[in-house]
Coordinates of N, CA and C in Angstrom, one line a residue:
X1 N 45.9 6.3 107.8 CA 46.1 7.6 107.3 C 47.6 8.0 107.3
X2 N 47.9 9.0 106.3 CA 49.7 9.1 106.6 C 49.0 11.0 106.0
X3 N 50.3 11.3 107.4 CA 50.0 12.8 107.7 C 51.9 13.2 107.5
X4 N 51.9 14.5 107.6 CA 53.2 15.2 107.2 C 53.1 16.9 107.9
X5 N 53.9 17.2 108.6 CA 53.9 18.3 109.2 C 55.2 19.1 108.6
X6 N 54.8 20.3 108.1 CA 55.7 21.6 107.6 C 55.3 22.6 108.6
X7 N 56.2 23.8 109.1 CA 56.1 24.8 110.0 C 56.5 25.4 108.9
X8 N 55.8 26.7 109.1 CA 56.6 28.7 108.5 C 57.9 28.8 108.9
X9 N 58.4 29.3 107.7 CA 59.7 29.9 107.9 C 59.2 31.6 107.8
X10 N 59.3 32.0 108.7 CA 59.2 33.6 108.3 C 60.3 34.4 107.6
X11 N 61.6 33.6 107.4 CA 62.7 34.2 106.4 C 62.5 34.0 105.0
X12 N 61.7 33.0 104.5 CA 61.9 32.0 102.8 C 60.2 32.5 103.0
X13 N 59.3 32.7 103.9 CA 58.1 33.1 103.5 C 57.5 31.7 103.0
X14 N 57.2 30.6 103.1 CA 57.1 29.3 102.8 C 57.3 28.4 103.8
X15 N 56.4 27.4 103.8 CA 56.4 25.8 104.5 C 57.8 25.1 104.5
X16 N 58.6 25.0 105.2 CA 59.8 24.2 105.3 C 59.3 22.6 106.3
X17 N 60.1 21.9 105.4 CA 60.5 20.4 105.9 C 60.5 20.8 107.7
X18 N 60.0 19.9 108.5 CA 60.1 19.6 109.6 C 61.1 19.7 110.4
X19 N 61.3 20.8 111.5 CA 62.8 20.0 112.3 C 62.4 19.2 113.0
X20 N 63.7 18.2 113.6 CA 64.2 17.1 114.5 C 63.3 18.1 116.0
X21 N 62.4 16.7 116.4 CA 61.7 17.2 117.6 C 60.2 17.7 117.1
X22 N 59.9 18.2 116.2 CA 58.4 18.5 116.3 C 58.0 17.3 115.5
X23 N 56.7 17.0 116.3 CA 55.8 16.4 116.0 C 54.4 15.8 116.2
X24 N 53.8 15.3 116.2 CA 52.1 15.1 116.4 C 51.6 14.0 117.6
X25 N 51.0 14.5 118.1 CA 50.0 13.5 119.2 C 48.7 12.9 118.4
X26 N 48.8 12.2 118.1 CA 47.5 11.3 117.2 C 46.7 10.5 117.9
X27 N 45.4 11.2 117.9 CA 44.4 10.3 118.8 C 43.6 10.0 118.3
X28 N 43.3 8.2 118.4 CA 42.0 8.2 117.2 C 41.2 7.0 118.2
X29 N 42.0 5.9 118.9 CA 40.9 5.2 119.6 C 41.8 5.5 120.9
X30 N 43.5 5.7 121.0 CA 44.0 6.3 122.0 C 45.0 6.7 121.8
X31 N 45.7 7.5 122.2 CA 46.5 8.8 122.3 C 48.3 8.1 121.6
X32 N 49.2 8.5 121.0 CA 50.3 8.2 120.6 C 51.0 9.2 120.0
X33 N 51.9 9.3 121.1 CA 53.0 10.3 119.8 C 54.0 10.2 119.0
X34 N 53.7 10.3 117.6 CA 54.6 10.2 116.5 C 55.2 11.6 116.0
X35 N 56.0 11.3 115.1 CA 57.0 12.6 114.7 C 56.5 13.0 113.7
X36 N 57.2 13.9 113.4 CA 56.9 14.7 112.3 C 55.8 14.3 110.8
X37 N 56.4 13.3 110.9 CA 56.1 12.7 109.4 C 55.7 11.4 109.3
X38 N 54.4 10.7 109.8 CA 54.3 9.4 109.8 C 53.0 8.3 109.0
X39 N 52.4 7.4 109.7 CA 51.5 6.9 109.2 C 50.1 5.9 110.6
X40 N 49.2 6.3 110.6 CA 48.5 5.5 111.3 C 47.7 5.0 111.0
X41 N 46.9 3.9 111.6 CA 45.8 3.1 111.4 C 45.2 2.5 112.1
X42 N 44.1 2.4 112.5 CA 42.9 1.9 113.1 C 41.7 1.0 112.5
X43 N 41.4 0.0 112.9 CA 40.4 -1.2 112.6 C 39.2 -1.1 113.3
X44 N 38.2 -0.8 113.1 CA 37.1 -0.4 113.6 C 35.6 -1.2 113.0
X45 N 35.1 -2.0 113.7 CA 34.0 -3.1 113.6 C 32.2 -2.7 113.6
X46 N 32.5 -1.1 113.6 CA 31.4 -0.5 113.5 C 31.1 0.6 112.8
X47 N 30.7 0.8 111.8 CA 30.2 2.0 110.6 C 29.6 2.9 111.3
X48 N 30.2 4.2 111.3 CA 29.7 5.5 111.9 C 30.5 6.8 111.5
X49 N 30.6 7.8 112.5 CA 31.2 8.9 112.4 C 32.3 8.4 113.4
X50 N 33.5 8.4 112.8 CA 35.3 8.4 113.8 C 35.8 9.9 114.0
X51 N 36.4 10.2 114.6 CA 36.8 11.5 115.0 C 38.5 11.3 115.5
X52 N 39.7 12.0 114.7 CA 40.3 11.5 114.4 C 41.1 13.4 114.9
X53 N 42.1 13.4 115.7 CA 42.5 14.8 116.7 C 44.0 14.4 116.3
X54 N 44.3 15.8 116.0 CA 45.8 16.1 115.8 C 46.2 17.5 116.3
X55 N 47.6 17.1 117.5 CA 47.5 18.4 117.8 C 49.2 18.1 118.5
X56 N 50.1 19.2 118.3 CA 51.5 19.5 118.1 C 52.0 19.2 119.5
X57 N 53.1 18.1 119.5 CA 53.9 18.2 120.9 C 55.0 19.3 121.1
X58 N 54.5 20.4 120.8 CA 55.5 21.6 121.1 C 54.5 23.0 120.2
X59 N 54.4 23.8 121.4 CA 54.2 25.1 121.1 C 55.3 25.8 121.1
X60 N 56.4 25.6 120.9 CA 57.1 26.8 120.9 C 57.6 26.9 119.4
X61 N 57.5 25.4 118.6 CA 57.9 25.7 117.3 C 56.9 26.7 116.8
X62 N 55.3 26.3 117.3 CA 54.1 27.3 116.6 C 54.8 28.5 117.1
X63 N 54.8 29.0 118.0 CA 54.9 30.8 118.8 C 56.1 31.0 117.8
X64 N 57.5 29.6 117.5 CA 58.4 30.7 116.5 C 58.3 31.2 115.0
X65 N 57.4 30.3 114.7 CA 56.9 30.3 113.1 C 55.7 31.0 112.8
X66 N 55.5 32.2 114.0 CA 54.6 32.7 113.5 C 52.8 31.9 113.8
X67 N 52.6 30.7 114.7 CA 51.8 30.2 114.8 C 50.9 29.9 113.5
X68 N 52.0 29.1 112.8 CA 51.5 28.7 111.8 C 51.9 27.3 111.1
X69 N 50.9 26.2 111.2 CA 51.4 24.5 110.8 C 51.0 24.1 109.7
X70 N 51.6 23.6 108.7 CA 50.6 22.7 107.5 C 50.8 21.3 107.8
X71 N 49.3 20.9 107.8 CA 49.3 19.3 108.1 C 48.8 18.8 106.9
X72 N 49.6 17.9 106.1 CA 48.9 17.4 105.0 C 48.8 15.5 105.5
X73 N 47.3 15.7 105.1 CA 46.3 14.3 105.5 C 46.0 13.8 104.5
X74 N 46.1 12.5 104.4 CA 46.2 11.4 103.3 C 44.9 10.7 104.1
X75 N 44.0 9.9 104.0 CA 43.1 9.5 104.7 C 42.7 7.7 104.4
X76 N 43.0 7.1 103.9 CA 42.3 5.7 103.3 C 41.1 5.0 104.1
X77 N 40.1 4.8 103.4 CA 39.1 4.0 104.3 C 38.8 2.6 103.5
X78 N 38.6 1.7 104.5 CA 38.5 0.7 103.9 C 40.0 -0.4 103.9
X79 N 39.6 -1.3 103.4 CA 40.9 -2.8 103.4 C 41.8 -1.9 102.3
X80 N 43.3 -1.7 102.6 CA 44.5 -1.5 101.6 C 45.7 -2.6 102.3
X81 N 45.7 -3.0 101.1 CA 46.8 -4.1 101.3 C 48.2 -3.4 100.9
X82 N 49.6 -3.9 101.7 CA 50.8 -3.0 101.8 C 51.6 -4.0 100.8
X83 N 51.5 -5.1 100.5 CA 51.8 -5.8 99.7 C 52.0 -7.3 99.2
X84 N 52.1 -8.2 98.6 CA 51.8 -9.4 98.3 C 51.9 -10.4 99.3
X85 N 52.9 -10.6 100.4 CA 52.8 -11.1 101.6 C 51.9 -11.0 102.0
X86 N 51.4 -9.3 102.9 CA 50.2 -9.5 103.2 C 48.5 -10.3 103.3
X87 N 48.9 -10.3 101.6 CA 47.8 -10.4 100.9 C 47.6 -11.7 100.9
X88 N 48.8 -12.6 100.9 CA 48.8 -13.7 101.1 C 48.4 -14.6 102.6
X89 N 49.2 -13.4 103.6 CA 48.8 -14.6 104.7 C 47.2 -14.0 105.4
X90 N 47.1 -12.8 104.5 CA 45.1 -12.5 104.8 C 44.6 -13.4 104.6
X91 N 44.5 -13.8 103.2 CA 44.2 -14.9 102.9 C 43.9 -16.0 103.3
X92 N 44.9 -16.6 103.9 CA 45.3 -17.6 104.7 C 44.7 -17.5 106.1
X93 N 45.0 -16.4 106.7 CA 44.1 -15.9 108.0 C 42.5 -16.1 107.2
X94 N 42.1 -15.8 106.3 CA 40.6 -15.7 105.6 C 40.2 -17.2 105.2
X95 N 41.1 -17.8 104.9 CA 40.4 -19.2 105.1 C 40.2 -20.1 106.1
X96 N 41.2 -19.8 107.1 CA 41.1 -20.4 108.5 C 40.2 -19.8 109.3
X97 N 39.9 -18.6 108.9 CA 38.3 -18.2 109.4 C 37.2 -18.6 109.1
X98 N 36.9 -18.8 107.8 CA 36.2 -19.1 107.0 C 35.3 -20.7 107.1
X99 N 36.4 -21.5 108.1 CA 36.7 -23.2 107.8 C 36.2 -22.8 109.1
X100 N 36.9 -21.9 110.5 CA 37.0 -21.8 111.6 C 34.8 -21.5 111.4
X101 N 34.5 -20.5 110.8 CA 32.8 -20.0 111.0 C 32.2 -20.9 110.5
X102 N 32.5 -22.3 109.3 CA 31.9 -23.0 109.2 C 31.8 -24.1 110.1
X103 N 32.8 -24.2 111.0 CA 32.9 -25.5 112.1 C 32.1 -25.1 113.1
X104 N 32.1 -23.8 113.4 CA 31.3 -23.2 114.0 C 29.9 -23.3 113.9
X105 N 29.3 -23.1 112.8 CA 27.9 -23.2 112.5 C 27.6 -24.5 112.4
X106 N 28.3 -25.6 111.9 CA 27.8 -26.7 112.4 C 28.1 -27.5 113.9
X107 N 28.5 -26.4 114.7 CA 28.5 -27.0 116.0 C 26.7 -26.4 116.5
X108 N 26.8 -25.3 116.1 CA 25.4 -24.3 116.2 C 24.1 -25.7 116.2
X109 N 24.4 -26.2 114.5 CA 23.2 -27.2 114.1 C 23.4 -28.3 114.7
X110 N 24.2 -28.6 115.0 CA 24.1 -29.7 116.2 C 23.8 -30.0 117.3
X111 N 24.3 -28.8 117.8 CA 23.5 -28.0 119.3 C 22.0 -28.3 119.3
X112 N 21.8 -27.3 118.3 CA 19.7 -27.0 117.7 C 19.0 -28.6 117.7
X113 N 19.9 -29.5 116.7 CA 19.6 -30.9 116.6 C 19.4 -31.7 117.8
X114 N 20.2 -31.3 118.6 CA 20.0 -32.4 120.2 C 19.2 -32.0 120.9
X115 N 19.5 -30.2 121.1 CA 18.4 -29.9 121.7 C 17.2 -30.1 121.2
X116 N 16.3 -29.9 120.1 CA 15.1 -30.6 119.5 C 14.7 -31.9 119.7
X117 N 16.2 -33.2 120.0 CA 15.7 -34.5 119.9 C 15.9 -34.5 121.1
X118 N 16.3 -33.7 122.4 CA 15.8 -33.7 123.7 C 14.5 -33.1 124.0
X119 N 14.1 -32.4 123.3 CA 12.8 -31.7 123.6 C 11.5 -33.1 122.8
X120 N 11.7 -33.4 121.8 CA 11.2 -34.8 121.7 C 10.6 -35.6 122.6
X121 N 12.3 -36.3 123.5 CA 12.2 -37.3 123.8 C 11.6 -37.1 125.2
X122 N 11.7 -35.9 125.9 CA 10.8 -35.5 126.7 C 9.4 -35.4 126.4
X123 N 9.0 -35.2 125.2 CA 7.2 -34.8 125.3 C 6.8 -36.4 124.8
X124 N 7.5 -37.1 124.5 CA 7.2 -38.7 124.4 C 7.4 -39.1 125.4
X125 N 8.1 -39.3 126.4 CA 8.6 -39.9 127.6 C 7.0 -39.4 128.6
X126 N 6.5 -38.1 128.6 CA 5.7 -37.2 129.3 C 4.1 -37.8 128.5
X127 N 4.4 -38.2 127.4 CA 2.6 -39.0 126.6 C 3.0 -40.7 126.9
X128 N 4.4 -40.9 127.2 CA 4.4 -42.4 127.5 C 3.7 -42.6 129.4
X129 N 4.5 -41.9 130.0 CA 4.1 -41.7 131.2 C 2.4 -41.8 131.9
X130 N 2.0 -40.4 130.8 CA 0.0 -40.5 131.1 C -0.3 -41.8 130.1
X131 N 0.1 -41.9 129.3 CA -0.5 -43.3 128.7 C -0.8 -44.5 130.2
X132 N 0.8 -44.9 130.2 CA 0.9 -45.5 131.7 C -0.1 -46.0 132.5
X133 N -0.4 -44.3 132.7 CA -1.3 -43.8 134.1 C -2.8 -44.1 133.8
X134 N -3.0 -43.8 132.4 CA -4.1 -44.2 132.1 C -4.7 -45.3 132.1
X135 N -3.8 -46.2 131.6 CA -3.7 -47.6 131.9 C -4.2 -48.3 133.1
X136 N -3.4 -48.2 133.7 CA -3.3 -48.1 135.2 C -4.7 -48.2 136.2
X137 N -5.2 -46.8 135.8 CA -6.2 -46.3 135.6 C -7.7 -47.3 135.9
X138 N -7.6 -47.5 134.0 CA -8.7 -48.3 133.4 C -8.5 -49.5 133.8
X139 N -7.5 -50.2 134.3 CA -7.2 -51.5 134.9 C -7.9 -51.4 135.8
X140 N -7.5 -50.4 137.0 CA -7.9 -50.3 138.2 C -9.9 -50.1 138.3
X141 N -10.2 -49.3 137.7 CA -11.8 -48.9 137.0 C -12.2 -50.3 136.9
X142 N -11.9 -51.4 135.5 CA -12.0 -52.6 135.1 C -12.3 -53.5 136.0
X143 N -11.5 -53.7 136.7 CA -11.2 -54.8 137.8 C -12.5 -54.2 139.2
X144 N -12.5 -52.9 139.3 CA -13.8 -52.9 140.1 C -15.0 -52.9 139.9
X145 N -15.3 -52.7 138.5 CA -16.7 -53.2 137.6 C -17.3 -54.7 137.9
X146 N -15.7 -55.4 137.8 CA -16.1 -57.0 137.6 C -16.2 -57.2 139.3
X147 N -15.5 -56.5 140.6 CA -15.6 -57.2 141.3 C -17.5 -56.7 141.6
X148 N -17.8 -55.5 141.0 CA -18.9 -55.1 141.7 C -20.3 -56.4 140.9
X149 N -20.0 -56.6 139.7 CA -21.0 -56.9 139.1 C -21.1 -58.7 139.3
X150 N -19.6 -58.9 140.0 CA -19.5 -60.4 141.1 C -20.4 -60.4 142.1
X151 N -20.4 -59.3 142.9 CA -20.5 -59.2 143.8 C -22.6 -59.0 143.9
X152 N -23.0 -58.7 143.1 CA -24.2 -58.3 142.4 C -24.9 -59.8 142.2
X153 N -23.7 -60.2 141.2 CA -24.7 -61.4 140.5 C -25.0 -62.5 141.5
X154 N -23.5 -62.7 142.9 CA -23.7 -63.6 144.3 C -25.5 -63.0 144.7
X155 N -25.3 -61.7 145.0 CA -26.6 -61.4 145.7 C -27.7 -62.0 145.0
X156 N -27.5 -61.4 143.8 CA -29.2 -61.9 142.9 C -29.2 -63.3 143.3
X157 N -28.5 -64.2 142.6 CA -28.4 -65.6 143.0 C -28.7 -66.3 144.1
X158 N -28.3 -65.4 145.4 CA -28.7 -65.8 146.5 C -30.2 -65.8 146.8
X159 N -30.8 -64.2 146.4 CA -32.0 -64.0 147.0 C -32.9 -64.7 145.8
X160 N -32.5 -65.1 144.4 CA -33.7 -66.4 143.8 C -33.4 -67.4 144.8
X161 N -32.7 -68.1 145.0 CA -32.9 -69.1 145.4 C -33.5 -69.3 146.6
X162 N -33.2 -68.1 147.5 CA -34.1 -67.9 148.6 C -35.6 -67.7 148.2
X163 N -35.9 -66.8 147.2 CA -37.3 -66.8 146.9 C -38.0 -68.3 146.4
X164 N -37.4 -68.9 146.1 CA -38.1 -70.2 145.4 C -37.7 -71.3 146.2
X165 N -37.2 -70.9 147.4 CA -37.1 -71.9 148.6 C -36.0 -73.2 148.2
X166 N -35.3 -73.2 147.6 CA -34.1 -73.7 147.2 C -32.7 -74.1 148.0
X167 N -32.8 -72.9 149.3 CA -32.0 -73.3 149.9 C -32.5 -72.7 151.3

């Protein structure tokens, strides 16, 4: 915003040009004092209501002039560019951001990618594991079927041959 301070003349009856020494305390995100006649600006990353306070480093100009100030406010909202330089190394700042948020998002999908083919290789590693076990298992199950049905067929064998006097 660019602001301008005139005080009363109670002689000419009219707003006169500024004297040397008065000037404004401009507070918008924190407190600065400028002179009479200047310009400020603030960058702000969130859309709302701003609240924007102006108020005179000297009462005694008001008490001589009749307590009386014209502040003329100029206001700009929004991106204003000051001139072709600028504009140019925005730009420039705008593509190295631009290149900077794309490198960035594919760090993001790469991140997401590993993490996925670690979440993977864990739930395969975790169905290879009970597979394993299972195995394991039915081996162990297996192997005692046969020794029981060994163990079965000795007996039967023994007691025919005992029954038919064989041995």
């Amino acid at each position: 915003g660019n602001y301008k301070v005139q005080r009363w003349d109670i002689h000419k009856h009219d707003f006169l040009e500024s004297a040397p020494g008065l000037g404004m305390f401009v507070t918008v995100l924190l407190s600065k004092l400028y002179g009479p006649q200047g310009t400020f600006s603030f960058t702000s990353y969130l859309s709302g209501e701003h609240i924007i306070c102006f108020q005179s480093n000297s009462t005694r100009f008001a008490v001589i002039a009749g307590s009386k100030l014209r502040i003329h406010l100029d206001i700009r909202v929004g991106e204003h560019f000051l001139d072709e330089s600028a504009i140019q190394a925005k730009d420039k700042v705008n593509e190295v951001h631009v290149r900077l948020e794309h490198l960035i998002e594919q760090i993001h999908h790469v991140t997401r990618e590993q993490d996925y083919e670690r979440e993977r290789e864990e739930k395969f590693r975790k169905t290879s594991e009970e597979t394993n076990s299972n195995i394991l298992w039915w081996a162990i199950v297996q192997t005692l079927i046969l020794i029981s049905v060994g163990i079965w067929q000795i007996k039967s064998l023994r007691d025919f041959f005992i029954s038919k006097k064989l041995v």
